[in-house]
């Protein structure tokens, strides 16, 4: 029996090729320069129009609120749209109806949220959705670690499996490597002994080693390694973290225990969710500002309304368009399940 040839003329294949080609051929500085705040509201309106035409669940959602898509023409019209939530939208419709064209098979990966606010939720996505997020990883690797110039071992320490962190991070790091960065990805997951093995055996072959994981787990890795006699300083360790807010005292402690001296350029936190990947990322500038506020609690309270430091990140409004109503954060962005004014229940 001869194998059937799918060819590259099919729509899904073409979309993959186009998205990957755009990612590979667009320099990071060009991509970041496109993030103009003034254009973002119009981009959000454009995204709404596309979703209202292609996503069955959102079409029904608009009908229930007696909203005709043609009535949404301007950013102020967009701002009047009812927010979507897990209760009024995501848990109300079948998974396929939430996807583009009502086709779950238009996606090629499914992740599962942790269920910390209820039952776990399935989040499908397509290659183009991951490439959108890969730019955030590229920004971190380029601006914080100069990984375009230094050979880099990226060690994925997030749990692997259906949970979003591990596989999503591994994929995005690999896309950045395929763009030409001298990055090699290795995936020990949350197996500490395997992390120690790959770092000690492979680490000396690279200019730097970047550990990507959940902050408390990375601290456990560093401390346990020290207890086993591992000296982290020769590996030129960098940290990429997501999933929990940490203090600047914690960052300083981790820098001390890994032998880091240039603290602004050896760590970066990601603001990420299972719902939509990475929404924002720390930069050397944002870290500098946060560390200043950490040592000036009065300024922090004046700025944030409380002395406890929140996550402070930079974001691309053309990729994830944020709005705030009554201190509640909403965002609009393209995903396997496109989200329009999604109330993420963060403040």
Short mmCIF file of C-alpha atoms in Angstrom, two decimals, residues 41-55 58-59 62 68-75 77-78 81 332 334 340:
data_model
loop_
_atom_site.label_atom_id
_atom_site.label_comp_id
_atom_site.label_asym_id
_atom_site.label_seq_id
_atom_site.Cartn_x
_atom_site.Cartn_y
_atom_site.Cartn_z
CA UNK A 41 -7.09 49.41 20.18
CA UNK A 42 -7.74 49.21 16.44
CA UNK A 43 -5.98 45.87 16.32
CA UNK A 44 -8.29 44.65 19.08
CA UNK A 45 -11.34 45.72 17.05
CA UNK A 46 -9.94 43.87 14.04
CA UNK A 47 -9.42 40.76 16.15
CA UNK A 48 -13.01 41.00 17.44
CA UNK A 49 -14.36 41.10 13.89
CA UNK A 50 -12.42 37.99 12.95
CA UNK A 51 -13.52 36.07 16.04
CA UNK A 52 -17.16 37.13 15.62
CA UNK A 53 -17.09 35.64 12.11
CA UNK A 54 -15.24 32.41 12.82
CA UNK A 55 -15.93 31.20 16.39
CA UNK A 58 -18.63 33.73 20.47
CA UNK A 59 -21.30 34.25 17.84
CA UNK A 62 -23.00 38.00 21.19
CA UNK A 68 -24.59 42.80 16.33
CA UNK A 69 -20.92 42.53 15.29
CA UNK A 70 -21.32 45.29 12.69
CA UNK A 71 -22.11 47.71 15.53
CA UNK A 72 -18.55 47.37 16.85
CA UNK A 73 -16.53 49.75 14.70
CA UNK A 74 -14.40 51.87 17.03
CA UNK A 75 -12.26 51.23 20.12
CA UNK A 77 -17.49 50.35 20.87
CA UNK A 78 -15.09 47.54 21.67
CA UNK A 81 -18.45 44.58 24.91
CA UNK A 332 -7.75 40.18 24.20
CA UNK A 334 -5.29 35.14 19.60
CA UNK A 340 -12.05 38.82 23.56
#
